[in-house]
PDB file of C-alpha atoms in Angstrom:
ATOM      1  CA  MET A  25      46.037  62.843-132.059  1.00  0.00           C
ATOM      2  CA  ALA A  26      45.339  61.232-128.698  1.00  0.00           C
ATOM      3  CA  ARG A  27      42.935  58.604-128.356  1.00  0.00           C
ATOM      4  CA  SER A  28      39.852  59.175-126.101  1.00  0.00           C
ATOM      5  CA  THR A  29      39.416  56.347-123.608  1.00  0.00           C
ATOM      6  CA  GLY A  30      35.661  56.768-123.873  1.00  0.00           C
ATOM      7  CA  ARG A  31      35.321  57.460-119.971  1.00  0.00           C
ATOM      8  CA  ALA A  32      33.731  60.636-118.539  1.00  0.00           C
ATOM      9  CA  PRO A  33      35.781  62.209-115.695  1.00  0.00           C
ATOM     10  CA  ALA A  34      34.847  61.170-112.366  1.00  0.00           C
ATOM     11  CA  PRO A  35      33.612  63.919-110.264  1.00  0.00           C
ATOM     12  CA  GLY A  36      35.066  64.861-106.870  1.00  0.00           C
ATOM     13  CA  GLY A  37      37.990  65.968-105.040  1.00  0.00           C
ATOM     14  CA  ALA A  38      41.348  67.101-105.863  1.00  0.00           C
ATOM     15  CA  GLY A  39      42.625  63.647-107.269  1.00  0.00           C
ATOM     16  CA  ALA A  40      39.872  63.583-109.769  1.00  0.00           C
ATOM     17  CA  PRO A  41      41.045  63.360-113.397  1.00  0.00           C
ATOM     18  CA  GLY A  42      41.853  66.818-115.172  1.00  0.00           C
ATOM     19  CA  GLY A  43      41.859  68.526-112.006  1.00  0.00           C
ATOM     20  CA  VAL A  44      38.217  69.279-111.743  1.00  0.00           C
ATOM     21  CA  PRO A  45      37.405  69.878-108.068  1.00  0.00           C
ATOM     22  CA  GLY A  46      34.392  67.921-106.935  1.00  0.00           C
ATOM     23  CA  PRO A  47      31.242  69.937-105.542  1.00  0.00           C
ATOM     24  CA  ALA A  48      31.447  71.096-102.067  1.00  0.00           C
ATOM     25  CA  ALA A  49      29.431  69.768 -99.084  1.00  0.00           C
ATOM     26  CA  PRO A  50      26.266  71.714 -98.458  1.00  0.00           C
ATOM     27  CA  GLY A  51      26.736  74.172 -95.795  1.00  0.00           C
ATOM     28  CA  PRO A  52      23.781  74.863 -93.169  1.00  0.00           C
ATOM     29  CA  GLY A  53      20.702  76.330 -94.919  1.00  0.00           C
ATOM     30  CA  ALA A  54      21.686  75.216 -98.355  1.00  0.00           C
ATOM     31  CA  ALA A  55      19.840  72.739-100.485  1.00  0.00           C
ATOM     32  CA  ARG A  56      20.243  69.395-100.761  1.00  0.00           C
ATOM     33  CA  VAL A  57      20.862  67.493-104.177  1.00  0.00           C
ATOM     34  CA  ASP A  58      20.885  63.752-104.668  1.00  0.00           C
ATOM     35  CA  ALA A  59      22.671  61.110-106.648  1.00  0.00           C
ATOM     36  CA  HIS A  60      19.863  61.941-109.383  1.00  0.00           C
ATOM     37  CA  GLY A  61      20.166  65.435-109.269  1.00  0.00           C
ATOM     38  CA  HIS A  62      16.784  65.981-107.555  1.00  0.00           C
ATOM     39  CA  ILE A  63      17.044  69.127-105.001  1.00  0.00           C
ATOM     40  CA  GLY A  64      15.514  68.134-101.537  1.00  0.00           C
ATOM     41  CA  GLY A  65      14.982  70.345 -98.450  1.00  0.00           C
ATOM     42  CA  PRO A  66      17.361  72.742 -96.896  1.00  0.00           C
ATOM     43  CA  VAL A  67      20.150  71.247 -94.628  1.00  0.00           C
ATOM     44  CA  PRO A  68      18.902  72.034 -90.956  1.00  0.00           C
ATOM     45  CA  ALA A  69      21.070  74.943 -89.498  1.00  0.00           C
ATOM     46  CA  HIS A  70      21.805  74.837 -85.747  1.00  0.00           C
ATOM     47  CA  ALA A  71      21.413  78.524 -84.269  1.00  0.00           C
ATOM     48  CA  PRO A  72      24.034  79.250 -81.816  1.00  0.00           C
ATOM     49  CA  ARG A  73      22.569  79.947 -78.338  1.00  0.00           C
ATOM     50  CA  HIS A  74      22.381  83.439 -76.915  1.00  0.00           C
ATOM     51  CA  PRO A  75      24.938  84.162 -74.284  1.00  0.00           C
ATOM     52  CA  TRP A  76      21.863  84.624 -71.874  1.00  0.00           C
ATOM     53  CA  PHE A  77      20.749  81.322 -72.335  1.00  0.00           C
ATOM     54  CA  ALA A  78      24.035  79.961 -70.588  1.00  0.00           C
ATOM     55  CA  ALA A  79      23.805  82.994 -67.918  1.00  0.00           C
ATOM     56  CA  ALA A  80      20.141  82.114 -67.187  1.00  0.00           C
ATOM     57  CA  ARG A  81      21.042  78.408 -66.457  1.00  0.00           C
ATOM     58  CA  ARG A  82      24.008  79.383 -64.160  1.00  0.00           C
ATOM     59  CA  ILE A  83      21.673  81.936 -62.117  1.00  0.00           C
ATOM     60  CA  LEU A  84      18.906  78.964 -61.874  1.00  0.00           C
ATOM     61  CA  LEU A  85      21.897  76.591 -60.587  1.00  0.00           C
ATOM     62  CA  VAL A  86      22.640  79.218 -57.987  1.00  0.00           C
ATOM     63  CA  ALA A  87      19.062  79.467 -57.056  1.00  0.00           C
ATOM     64  CA  VAL A  88      18.485  75.508 -56.843  1.00  0.00           C
ATOM     65  CA  ALA A  89      21.527  75.415 -54.408  1.00  0.00           C
ATOM     66  CA  ALA A  90      20.419  78.072 -52.388  1.00  0.00           C
ATOM     67  CA  VAL A  91      16.867  76.445 -51.799  1.00  0.00           C
ATOM     68  CA  VAL A  92      18.639  73.344 -50.585  1.00  0.00           C
ATOM     69  CA  LEU A  93      21.074  75.508 -48.408  1.00  0.00           C
ATOM     70  CA  GLY A  94      18.213  77.477 -47.036  1.00  0.00           C
ATOM     71  CA  GLY A  95      16.487  74.374 -46.182  1.00  0.00           C
ATOM     72  CA  LEU A  96      19.727  73.024 -44.475  1.00  0.00           C
ATOM     73  CA  THR A  97      19.775  76.261 -42.502  1.00  0.00           C
ATOM     74  CA  SER A  98      16.525  75.697 -40.692  1.00  0.00           C
ATOM     75  CA  TRP A  99      17.381  72.178 -39.965  1.00  0.00           C
ATOM     76  CA  GLY A 100      20.661  73.493 -38.807  1.00  0.00           C
ATOM     77  CA  GLN A 101      19.251  75.382 -35.952  1.00  0.00           C
ATOM     78  CA  LEU A 102      17.817  72.404 -34.687  1.00  0.00           C
ATOM     79  CA  LEU A 103      20.649  70.043 -35.073  1.00  0.00           C
ATOM     80  CA  LEU A 104      24.168  72.218 -34.675  1.00  0.00           C
ATOM     81  CA  PRO A 105      25.704  72.264 -31.282  1.00  0.00           C
ATOM     82  CA  ALA A 106      25.275  75.177 -29.308  1.00  0.00           C
ATOM     83  CA  GLU A 107      28.836  76.376 -29.905  1.00  0.00           C
ATOM     84  CA  THR A 108      27.839  76.862 -33.785  1.00  0.00           C
ATOM     85  CA  ALA A 109      24.151  77.267 -33.842  1.00  0.00           C
ATOM     86  CA  SER A 110      24.596  80.808 -34.634  1.00  0.00           C
ATOM     87  CA  ALA A 111      25.924  79.896 -38.140  1.00  0.00           C
ATOM     88  CA  ALA A 112      22.231  78.820 -38.970  1.00  0.00           C
ATOM     89  CA  ASN A 113      20.756  82.123 -37.582  1.00  0.00           C
ATOM     90  CA  SER A 114      23.151  84.603 -38.961  1.00  0.00           C
ATOM     91  CA  ALA A 115      23.542  86.897 -41.981  1.00  0.00           C
ATOM     92  CA  GLY A 116      26.946  85.523 -42.405  1.00  0.00           C
ATOM     93  CA  GLY A 117      25.760  81.961 -42.539  1.00  0.00           C
ATOM     94  CA  TRP A 118      23.950  83.056 -45.954  1.00  0.00           C
ATOM     95  CA  THR A 119      26.455  85.614 -47.147  1.00  0.00           C
ATOM     96  CA  ILE A 120      29.320  83.087 -47.171  1.00  0.00           C
ATOM     97  CA  PRO A 121      27.500  80.267 -49.742  1.00  0.00           C
ATOM     98  CA  THR A 122      26.106  82.964 -51.871  1.00  0.00           C
ATOM     99  CA  ALA A 123      29.586  84.763 -52.320  1.00  0.00           C
ATOM    100  CA  LEU A 124      30.967  81.277 -52.940  1.00  0.00           C
ATOM    101  CA  LEU A 125      28.225  80.310 -55.292  1.00  0.00           C
ATOM    102  CA  VAL A 126      28.301  83.609 -57.547  1.00  0.00           C
ATOM    103  CA  LEU A 127      32.276  83.515 -57.276  1.00  0.00           C
ATOM    104  CA  LEU A 128      32.305  80.365 -58.998  1.00  0.00           C
ATOM    105  CA  LEU A 129      29.522  80.648 -61.330  1.00  0.00           C
ATOM    106  CA  ALA A 130      28.796  84.033 -62.539  1.00  0.00           C
ATOM    107  CA  ARG A 131      30.784  85.632 -65.489  1.00  0.00           C
ATOM    108  CA  THR A 132      29.825  89.302 -65.493  1.00  0.00           C
ATOM    109  CA  TYR A 133      28.595  91.763 -62.999  1.00  0.00           C
ATOM    110  CA  PRO A 134      24.975  91.694 -64.323  1.00  0.00           C
ATOM    111  CA  GLU A 135      24.951  87.968 -64.068  1.00  0.00           C
ATOM    112  CA  ALA A 136      26.482  88.273 -60.365  1.00  0.00           C
ATOM    113  CA  SER A 137      23.456  90.917 -59.398  1.00  0.00           C
ATOM    114  CA  LEU A 138      20.765  88.493 -60.432  1.00  0.00           C
ATOM    115  CA  ALA A 139      22.430  85.687 -59.057  1.00  0.00           C
ATOM    116  CA  GLY A 140      23.063  87.271 -55.647  1.00  0.00           C
ATOM    117  CA  ALA A 141      19.521  88.253 -55.393  1.00  0.00           C
ATOM    118  CA  ALA A 142      18.216  84.910 -56.639  1.00  0.00           C
ATOM    119  CA  SER A 143      20.580  83.283 -54.174  1.00  0.00           C
ATOM    120  CA  PHE A 144      19.109  85.155 -50.913  1.00  0.00           C
ATOM    121  CA  VAL A 145      15.550  84.946 -51.915  1.00  0.00           C
ATOM    122  CA  SER A 146      15.736  81.179 -52.706  1.00  0.00           C
ATOM    123  CA  LEU A 147      17.533  80.915 -49.248  1.00  0.00           C
ATOM    124  CA  THR A 148      14.854  82.507 -47.548  1.00  0.00           C
ATOM    125  CA  LEU A 149      11.909  80.466 -49.312  1.00  0.00           C
ATOM    126  CA  GLY A 150      14.191  77.162 -48.777  1.00  0.00           C
ATOM    127  CA  TYR A 151      14.368  78.107 -44.982  1.00  0.00           C
ATOM    128  CA  ALA A 152      10.589  78.908 -45.159  1.00  0.00           C
ATOM    129  CA  VAL A 153       9.571  75.489 -46.478  1.00  0.00           C
ATOM    130  CA  ALA A 154      11.945  73.554 -44.290  1.00  0.00           C
ATOM    131  CA  SER A 155      10.581  75.503 -41.106  1.00  0.00           C
ATOM    132  CA  GLY A 156       7.046  74.560 -42.281  1.00  0.00           C
ATOM    133  CA  TRP A 157       7.950  70.828 -42.392  1.00  0.00           C
ATOM    134  CA  ARG A 158       9.335  71.207 -38.831  1.00  0.00           C
ATOM    135  CA  GLY A 159       6.078  72.852 -37.844  1.00  0.00           C
ATOM    136  CA  ILE A 160       7.523  76.345 -37.390  1.00  0.00           C
ATOM    137  CA  ALA A 161       5.698  79.031 -39.080  1.00  0.00           C
ATOM    138  CA  PHE A 162       7.888  81.391 -40.772  1.00  0.00           C
ATOM    139  CA  ASP A 163       6.873  84.526 -43.171  1.00  0.00           C
ATOM    140  CA  PRO A 164       9.812  85.033 -45.830  1.00  0.00           C
ATOM    141  CA  THR A 165       8.561  88.179 -47.074  1.00  0.00           C
ATOM    142  CA  THR A 166      10.559  90.617 -45.240  1.00  0.00           C
ATOM    143  CA  TRP A 167      14.029  88.850 -45.368  1.00  0.00           C
ATOM    144  CA  ALA A 168      13.243  88.362 -49.390  1.00  0.00           C
ATOM    145  CA  ILE A 169      12.591  92.053 -49.712  1.00  0.00           C
ATOM    146  CA  ILE A 170      15.823  92.266 -47.807  1.00  0.00           C
ATOM    147  CA  GLY A 171      17.524  89.649 -50.066  1.00  0.00           C
ATOM    148  CA  VAL A 172      16.457  91.555 -53.194  1.00  0.00           C
ATOM    149  CA  PHE A 173      18.628  94.589 -52.288  1.00  0.00           C
ATOM    150  CA  ALA A 174      21.422  92.869 -50.273  1.00  0.00           C
ATOM    151  CA  GLY A 175      21.778  90.069 -52.756  1.00  0.00           C
ATOM    152  CA  PRO A 176      23.135  92.008 -55.812  1.00  0.00           C
ATOM    153  CA  VAL A 177      25.600  93.951 -53.379  1.00  0.00           C
ATOM    154  CA  VAL A 178      27.007  90.588 -52.078  1.00  0.00           C
ATOM    155  CA  GLY A 179      26.938  89.203 -55.502  1.00  0.00           C
ATOM    156  CA  CYS A 180      28.944  92.065 -57.389  1.00  0.00           C
ATOM    157  CA  ALA A 181      31.297  92.013 -54.458  1.00  0.00           C
ATOM    158  CA  ALA A 182      32.063  88.459 -54.906  1.00  0.00           C
ATOM    159  CA  HIS A 183      32.580  88.584 -58.660  1.00  0.00           C
ATOM    160  CA  ALA A 184      34.772  91.582 -57.962  1.00  0.00           C
ATOM    161  CA  LEU A 185      37.317  89.110 -56.351  1.00  0.00           C
ATOM    162  CA  ARG A 186      37.905  87.713 -59.564  1.00  0.00           C
ATOM    163  CA  ARG A 187      39.172  91.267 -60.929  1.00  0.00           C
ATOM    164  CA  ARG A 188      41.922  93.535 -60.111  1.00  0.00           C
ATOM    165  CA  GLY A 189      42.758  97.016 -58.938  1.00  0.00           C
ATOM    166  CA  MET A 190      39.916  99.157 -57.367  1.00  0.00           C
ATOM    167  CA  GLN A 191      37.435  96.380 -58.237  1.00  0.00           C
ATOM    168  CA  LEU A 192      39.059  93.928 -56.141  1.00  0.00           C
ATOM    169  CA  ALA A 193      39.716  96.396 -53.132  1.00  0.00           C
ATOM    170  CA  LEU A 194      35.921  97.285 -53.007  1.00  0.00           C
ATOM    171  CA  GLY A 195      34.744  93.630 -53.310  1.00  0.00           C
ATOM    172  CA  THR A 196      37.112  92.717 -50.493  1.00  0.00           C
ATOM    173  CA  SER A 197      35.937  95.704 -48.601  1.00  0.00           C
ATOM    174  CA  VAL A 198      32.295  94.644 -48.847  1.00  0.00           C
ATOM    175  CA  LEU A 199      32.618  90.765 -48.032  1.00  0.00           C
ATOM    176  CA  ALA A 200      35.336  91.206 -45.408  1.00  0.00           C
ATOM    177  CA  GLY A 201      33.309  94.225 -43.812  1.00  0.00           C
ATOM    178  CA  ILE A 202      29.751  92.252 -43.591  1.00  0.00           C
ATOM    179  CA  LEU A 203      31.781  89.337 -41.855  1.00  0.00           C
ATOM    180  CA  VAL A 204      33.691  91.258 -39.563  1.00  0.00           C
ATOM    181  CA  GLY A 205      30.901  93.518 -38.596  1.00  0.00           C
ATOM    182  CA  GLU A 206      28.250  90.823 -38.146  1.00  0.00           C
ATOM    183  CA  GLY A 207      31.179  89.033 -36.162  1.00  0.00           C
ATOM    184  CA  VAL A 208      31.739  92.129 -33.744  1.00  0.00           C
ATOM    185  CA  TYR A 209      27.863  92.311 -33.585  1.00  0.00           C
ATOM    186  CA  GLY A 210      27.719  88.978 -32.064  1.00  0.00           C
ATOM    187  CA  LEU A 211      30.707  89.322 -29.734  1.00  0.00           C
ATOM    188  CA  THR A 212      29.124  92.775 -28.393  1.00  0.00           C
ATOM    189  CA  VAL A 213      25.384  93.029 -28.934  1.00  0.00           C
ATOM    190  CA  VAL A 214      24.118  89.376 -28.425  1.00  0.00           C
ATOM    191  CA  ALA A 215      27.221  87.897 -26.427  1.00  0.00           C
ATOM    192  CA  ASP A 216      24.842  87.086 -23.236  1.00  0.00           C
ATOM    193  CA  THR A 217      22.481  84.681 -25.382  1.00  0.00           C
ATOM    194  CA  THR A 218      24.813  83.082 -27.840  1.00  0.00           C
ATOM    195  CA  SER A 219      28.236  81.226 -27.928  1.00  0.00           C
ATOM    196  CA  PRO A 220      31.076  83.464 -29.084  1.00  0.00           C
ATOM    197  CA  VAL A 221      32.499  80.406 -31.522  1.00  0.00           C
ATOM    198  CA  TRP A 222      30.528  81.196 -34.445  1.00  0.00           C
ATOM    199  CA  TRP A 223      31.232  85.139 -34.029  1.00  0.00           C
ATOM    200  CA  TRP A 224      34.892  84.647 -33.817  1.00  0.00           C
ATOM    201  CA  ILE A 225      34.625  82.087 -36.701  1.00  0.00           C
ATOM    202  CA  GLU A 226      32.924  85.050 -38.908  1.00  0.00           C
ATOM    203  CA  VAL A 227      35.592  87.539 -37.719  1.00  0.00           C
ATOM    204  CA  ALA A 228      38.380  85.052 -38.826  1.00  0.00           C
ATOM    205  CA  VAL A 229      36.968  84.331 -41.950  1.00  0.00           C
ATOM    206  CA  GLY A 230      36.314  87.917 -42.817  1.00  0.00           C
ATOM    207  CA  SER A 231      39.944  88.873 -41.739  1.00  0.00           C
ATOM    208  CA  ALA A 232      41.078  86.081 -44.099  1.00  0.00           C
ATOM    209  CA  VAL A 233      39.189  87.750 -47.068  1.00  0.00           C
ATOM    210  CA  LEU A 234      40.715  90.980 -46.036  1.00  0.00           C
ATOM    211  CA  VAL A 235      44.162  89.590 -46.116  1.00  0.00           C
ATOM    212  CA  ALA A 236      43.792  87.721 -49.407  1.00  0.00           C
ATOM    213  CA  GLY A 237      42.528  90.751 -51.050  1.00  0.00           C
ATOM    214  CA  VAL A 238      45.506  92.890 -49.752  1.00  0.00           C
ATOM    215  CA  LEU A 239      47.952  90.445 -50.962  1.00  0.00           C
ATOM    216  CA  ARG A 240      46.459  90.491 -54.445  1.00  0.00           C
ATOM    217  CA  VAL A 241      45.537  94.041 -54.966  1.00  0.00           C
ATOM    218  CA  ARG A 242      47.790  96.204 -57.288  1.00  0.00           C
ATOM    219  CA  PRO A 243      49.078  98.823 -56.799  1.00  0.00           C
ATOM    220  CA  TRP A 244      49.915  98.901 -53.173  1.00  0.00           C
ATOM    221  CA  GLY A 245      48.037 101.967 -52.242  1.00  0.00           C
ATOM    222  CA  LEU A 246      44.515 100.269 -52.690  1.00  0.00           C
ATOM    223  CA  ALA A 247      45.360  98.027 -49.872  1.00  0.00           C
ATOM    224  CA  LEU A 248      44.505 101.149 -47.661  1.00  0.00           C
ATOM    225  CA  VAL A 249      41.168 101.285 -49.802  1.00  0.00           C
ATOM    226  CA  ALA A 250      40.482  97.734 -49.008  1.00  0.00           C
ATOM    227  CA  LEU A 251      41.343  98.084 -45.038  1.00  0.00           C
ATOM    228  CA  THR A 252      39.503 101.457 -44.919  1.00  0.00           C
ATOM    229  CA  GLY A 253      36.531  99.988 -46.683  1.00  0.00           C
ATOM    230  CA  THR A 254      36.364  96.882 -44.440  1.00  0.00           C
ATOM    231  CA  VAL A 255      36.260  99.156 -41.540  1.00  0.00           C
ATOM    232  CA  LEU A 256      33.517 101.330 -42.815  1.00  0.00           C
ATOM    233  CA  VAL A 257      31.269  98.289 -44.138  1.00  0.00           C
ATOM    234  CA  ALA A 258      31.614  96.609 -40.599  1.00  0.00           C
ATOM    235  CA  GLY A 259      30.727  99.801 -38.728  1.00  0.00           C
ATOM    236  CA  LEU A 260      27.804 100.258 -41.155  1.00  0.00           C
ATOM    237  CA  PHE A 261      26.706  96.454 -40.806  1.00  0.00           C
ATOM    238  CA  TRP A 262      26.926  96.850 -36.749  1.00  0.00           C
ATOM    239  CA  SER A 263      24.771  99.840 -37.060  1.00  0.00           C
ATOM    240  CA  ALA A 264      22.462  98.336 -39.257  1.00  0.00           C
ATOM    241  CA  PHE A 265      21.668  95.239 -37.370  1.00  0.00           C
ATOM    242  CA  VAL A 266      21.235  97.431 -34.084  1.00  0.00           C
ATOM    243  CA  LEU A 267      18.652  99.511 -35.872  1.00  0.00           C
ATOM    244  CA  LEU A 268      17.053  96.661 -37.944  1.00  0.00           C
ATOM    245  CA  PRO A 269      14.755  95.103 -35.176  1.00  0.00           C
ATOM    246  CA  ILE A 270      13.674  98.613 -34.169  1.00  0.00           C
ATOM    247  CA  LEU A 271      12.811  99.966 -37.596  1.00  0.00           C
ATOM    248  CA  VAL A 272      11.385  96.565 -39.095  1.00  0.00           C
ATOM    249  CA  PHE A 273      10.274  94.311 -36.122  1.00  0.00           C
ATOM    250  CA  ARG A 274       9.116  96.659 -33.494  1.00  0.00           C
ATOM    251  CA  GLY A 275       8.179  99.693 -35.614  1.00  0.00           C
TER     252      GLY A 275
END
């Protein structure tokens, strides 16, 4: 008969005498037991953050950046040279930063839509505040309302550039069409009162967006969709800008 050593097996781990496994570490929400066997309160559990929390944070970041850019737009009208001053007084001057912010930060179409609207409205508010500091009265209501409707379109188009197929073709059409359309508007309708430099820059940037989209889109037949869509959007944008002063500011 084997002699007993008189020692109780030590608890814990695979290396414990007799192969008896030790107690597992308490998981989140489980009761804690101290060295004397007293039961304490539950282990605090860290609840995972809802995906909308991260989305809201990204949208807020877009809005904050847009407020700053909107303020810079107002000062740009004062400080930019005459050749590029129209950049601070054009839809493209707000479309480009909005599209870039959404393209970099948004993860889904709903998020891109909200971020686009937040960007355009924030750009308008930032412009209004900076203009007030300059002693210029500006009512942001009209352009904020326009931004509520135009912002989601630009936001979704920018997010579509991250996708493939028809989504990429349509997103390319919208962004390229806006930039080319306003560039042509500047070169034709307001050519007598503004420098052509910025308008040509817009046409060049819009054309670059179109070329980049055409080179990436698959199947190749969708390149025709992107090209045709760009021409249609550019025509609609040109027409809208011709009619907007009549319908909104003179009506």
